PDB file of C-alpha atoms in Angstrom:
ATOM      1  CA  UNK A   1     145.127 106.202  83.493  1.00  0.00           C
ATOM      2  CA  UNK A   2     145.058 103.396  80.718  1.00  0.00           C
ATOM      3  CA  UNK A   3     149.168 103.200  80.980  1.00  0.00           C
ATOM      4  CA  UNK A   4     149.558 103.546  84.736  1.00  0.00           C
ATOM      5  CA  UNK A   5     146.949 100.761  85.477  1.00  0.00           C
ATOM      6  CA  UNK A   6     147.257  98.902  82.238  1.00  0.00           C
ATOM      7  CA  UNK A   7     150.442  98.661  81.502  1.00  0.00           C
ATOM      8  CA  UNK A   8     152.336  99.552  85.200  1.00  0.00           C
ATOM      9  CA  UNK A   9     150.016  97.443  87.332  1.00  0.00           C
ATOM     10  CA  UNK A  10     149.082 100.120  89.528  1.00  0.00           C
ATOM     11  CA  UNK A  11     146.035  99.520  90.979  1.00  0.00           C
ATOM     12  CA  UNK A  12     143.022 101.804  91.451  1.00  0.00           C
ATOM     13  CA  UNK A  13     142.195 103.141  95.161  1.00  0.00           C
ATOM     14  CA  UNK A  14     139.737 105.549  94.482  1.00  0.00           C
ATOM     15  CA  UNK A  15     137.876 107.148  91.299  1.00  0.00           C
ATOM     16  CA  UNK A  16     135.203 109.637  89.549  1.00  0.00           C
ATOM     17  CA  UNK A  17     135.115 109.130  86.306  1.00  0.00           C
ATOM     18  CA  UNK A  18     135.807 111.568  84.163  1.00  0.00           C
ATOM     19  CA  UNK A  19     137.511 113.951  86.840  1.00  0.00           C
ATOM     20  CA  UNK A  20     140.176 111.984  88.557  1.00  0.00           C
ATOM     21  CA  UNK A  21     141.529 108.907  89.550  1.00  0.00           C
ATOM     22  CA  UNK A  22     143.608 107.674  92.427  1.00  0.00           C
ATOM     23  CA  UNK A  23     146.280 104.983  92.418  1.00  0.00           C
ATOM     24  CA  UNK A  24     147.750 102.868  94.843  1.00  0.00           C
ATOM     25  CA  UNK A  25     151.567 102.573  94.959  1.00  0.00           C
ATOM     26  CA  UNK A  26     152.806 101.460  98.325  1.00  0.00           C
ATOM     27  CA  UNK A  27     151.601 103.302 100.422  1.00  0.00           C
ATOM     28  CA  UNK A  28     151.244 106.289  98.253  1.00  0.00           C
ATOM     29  CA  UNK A  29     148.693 107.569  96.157  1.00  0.00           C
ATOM     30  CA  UNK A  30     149.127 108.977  92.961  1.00  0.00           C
ATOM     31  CA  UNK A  31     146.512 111.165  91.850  1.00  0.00           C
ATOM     32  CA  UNK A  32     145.050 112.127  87.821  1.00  0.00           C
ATOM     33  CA  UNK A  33     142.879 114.516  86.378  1.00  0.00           C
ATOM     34  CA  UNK A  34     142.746 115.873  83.005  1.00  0.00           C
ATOM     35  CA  UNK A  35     144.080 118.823  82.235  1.00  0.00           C
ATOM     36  CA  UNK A  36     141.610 122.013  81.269  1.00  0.00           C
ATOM     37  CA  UNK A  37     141.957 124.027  84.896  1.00  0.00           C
ATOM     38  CA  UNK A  38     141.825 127.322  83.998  1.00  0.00           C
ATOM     39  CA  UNK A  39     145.139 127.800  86.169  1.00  0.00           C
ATOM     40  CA  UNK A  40     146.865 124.318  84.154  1.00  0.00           C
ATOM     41  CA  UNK A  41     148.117 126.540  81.135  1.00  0.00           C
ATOM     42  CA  UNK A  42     148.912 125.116  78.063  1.00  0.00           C
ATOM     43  CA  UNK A  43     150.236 121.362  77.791  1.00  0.00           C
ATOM     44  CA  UNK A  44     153.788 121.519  77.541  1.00  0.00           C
ATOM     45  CA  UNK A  45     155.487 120.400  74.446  1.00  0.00           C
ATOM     46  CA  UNK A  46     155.743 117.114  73.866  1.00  0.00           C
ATOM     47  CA  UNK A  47     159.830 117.534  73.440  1.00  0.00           C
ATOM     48  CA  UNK A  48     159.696 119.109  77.355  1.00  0.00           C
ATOM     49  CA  UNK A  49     158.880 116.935  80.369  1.00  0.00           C
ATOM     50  CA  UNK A  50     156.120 118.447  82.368  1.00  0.00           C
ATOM     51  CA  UNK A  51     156.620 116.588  86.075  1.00  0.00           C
ATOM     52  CA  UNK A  52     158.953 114.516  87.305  1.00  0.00           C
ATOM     53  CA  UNK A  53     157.920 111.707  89.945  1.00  0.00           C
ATOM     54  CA  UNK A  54     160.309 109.490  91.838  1.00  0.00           C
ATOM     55  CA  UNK A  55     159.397 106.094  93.940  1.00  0.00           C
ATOM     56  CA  UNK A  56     161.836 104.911  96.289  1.00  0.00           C
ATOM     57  CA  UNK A  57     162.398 101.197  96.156  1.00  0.00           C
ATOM     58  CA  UNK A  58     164.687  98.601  97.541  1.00  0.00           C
ATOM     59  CA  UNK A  59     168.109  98.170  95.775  1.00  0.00           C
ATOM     60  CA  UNK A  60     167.367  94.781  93.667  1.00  0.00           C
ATOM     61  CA  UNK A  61     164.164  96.319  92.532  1.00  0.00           C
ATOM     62  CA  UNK A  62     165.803  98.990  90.406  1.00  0.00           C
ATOM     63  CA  UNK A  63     166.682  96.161  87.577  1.00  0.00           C
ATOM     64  CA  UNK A  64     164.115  94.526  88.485  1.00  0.00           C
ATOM     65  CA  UNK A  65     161.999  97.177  87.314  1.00  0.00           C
ATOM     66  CA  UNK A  66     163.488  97.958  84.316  1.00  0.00           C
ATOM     67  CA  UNK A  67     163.463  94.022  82.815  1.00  0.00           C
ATOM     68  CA  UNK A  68     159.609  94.456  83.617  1.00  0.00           C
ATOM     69  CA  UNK A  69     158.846  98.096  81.893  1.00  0.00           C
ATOM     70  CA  UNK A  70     161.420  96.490  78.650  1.00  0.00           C
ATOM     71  CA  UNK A  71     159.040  93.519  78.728  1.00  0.00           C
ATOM     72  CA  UNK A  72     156.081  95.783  78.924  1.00  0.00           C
ATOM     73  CA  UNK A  73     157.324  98.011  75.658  1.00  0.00           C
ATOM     74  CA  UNK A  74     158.408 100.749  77.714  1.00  0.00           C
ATOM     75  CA  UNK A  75     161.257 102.866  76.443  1.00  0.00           C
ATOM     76  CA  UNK A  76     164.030 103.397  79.317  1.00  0.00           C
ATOM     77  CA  UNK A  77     165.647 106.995  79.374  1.00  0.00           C
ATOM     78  CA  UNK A  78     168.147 106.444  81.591  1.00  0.00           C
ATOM     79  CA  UNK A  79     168.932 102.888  82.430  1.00  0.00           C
ATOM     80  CA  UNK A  80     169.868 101.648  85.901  1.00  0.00           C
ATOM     81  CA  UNK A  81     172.850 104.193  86.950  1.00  0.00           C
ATOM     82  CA  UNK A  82     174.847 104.445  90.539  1.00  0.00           C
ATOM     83  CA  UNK A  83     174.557 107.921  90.947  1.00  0.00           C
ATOM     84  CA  UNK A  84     177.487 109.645  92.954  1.00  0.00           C
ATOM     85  CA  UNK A  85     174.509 111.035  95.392  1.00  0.00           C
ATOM     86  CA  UNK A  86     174.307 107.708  96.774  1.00  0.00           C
ATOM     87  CA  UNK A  87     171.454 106.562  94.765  1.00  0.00           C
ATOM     88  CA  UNK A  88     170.619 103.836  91.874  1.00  0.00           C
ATOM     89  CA  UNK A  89     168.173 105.577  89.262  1.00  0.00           C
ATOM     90  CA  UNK A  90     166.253 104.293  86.288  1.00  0.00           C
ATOM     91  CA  UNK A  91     164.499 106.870  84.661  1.00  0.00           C
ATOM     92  CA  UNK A  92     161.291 106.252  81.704  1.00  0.00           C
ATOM     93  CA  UNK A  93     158.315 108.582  80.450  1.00  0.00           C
ATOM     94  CA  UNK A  94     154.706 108.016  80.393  1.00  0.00           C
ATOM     95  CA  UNK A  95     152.457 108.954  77.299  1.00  0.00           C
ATOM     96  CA  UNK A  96     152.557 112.344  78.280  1.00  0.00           C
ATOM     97  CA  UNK A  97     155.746 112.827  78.998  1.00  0.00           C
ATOM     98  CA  UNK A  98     156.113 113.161  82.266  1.00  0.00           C
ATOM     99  CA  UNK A  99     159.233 111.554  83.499  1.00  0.00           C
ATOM    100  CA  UNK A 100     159.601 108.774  85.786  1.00  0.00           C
ATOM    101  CA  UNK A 101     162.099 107.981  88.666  1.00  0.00           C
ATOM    102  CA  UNK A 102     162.584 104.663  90.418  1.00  0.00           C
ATOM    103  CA  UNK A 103     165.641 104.729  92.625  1.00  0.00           C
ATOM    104  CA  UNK A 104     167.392 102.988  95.388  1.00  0.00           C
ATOM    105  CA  UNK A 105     169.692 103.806  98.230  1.00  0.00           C
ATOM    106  CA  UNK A 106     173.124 102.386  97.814  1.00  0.00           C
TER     107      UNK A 106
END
């Protein structure tokens, strides 16, 4: 929660402390709860990404975004890239290391 609010800017919609929280981006919500689900398994290796989310955004706010996670101290994986499926990609990780997506249409 602390790096998707704290250091990302995403703001809070909804939350229950202790069991989840949702968070506003656009007009999305993206939702956390700790693990410990019976049916969650065991936390993936820290060496293996676990999920993968992508947020669509408009072409100039692929750099854009980047130049704001570098000022943040936010390692980029995969820095802005035309991909020959049409799209511009920056990829990054969050504590966990689940991997993050922002691309563009081009």
């Amino acid at each position: 929660k602390a790096f998707y609010v704290e250091r990302l800017g995403f703001e809070i919609h909804h939350e229950i402390p202790g069991f989840w929280v949702a968070l506003q981006i656009g007009a999305s919500l993206l939702t956390l709860r700790p693990r410990g689900r019976p049916y969650d398994g065991p936390s993936p290796p820290i060496s293996s990404a676990s999920v993968q989310l992508a947020f669509r955004v408009p072409p100039s706010d692929v750099n854009l975004a980047a130049a704001t996670l570098q000022q943040h101290g936010i390692e980029i994986l995969e820095p802005p890239t035309d991909q020959p499926w049409g799209h511009r990609t920056l990829f990054f990780a969050d504590p966990e290391n689940n991997v993050i997506e922002i691309y563009a249409d081009i």
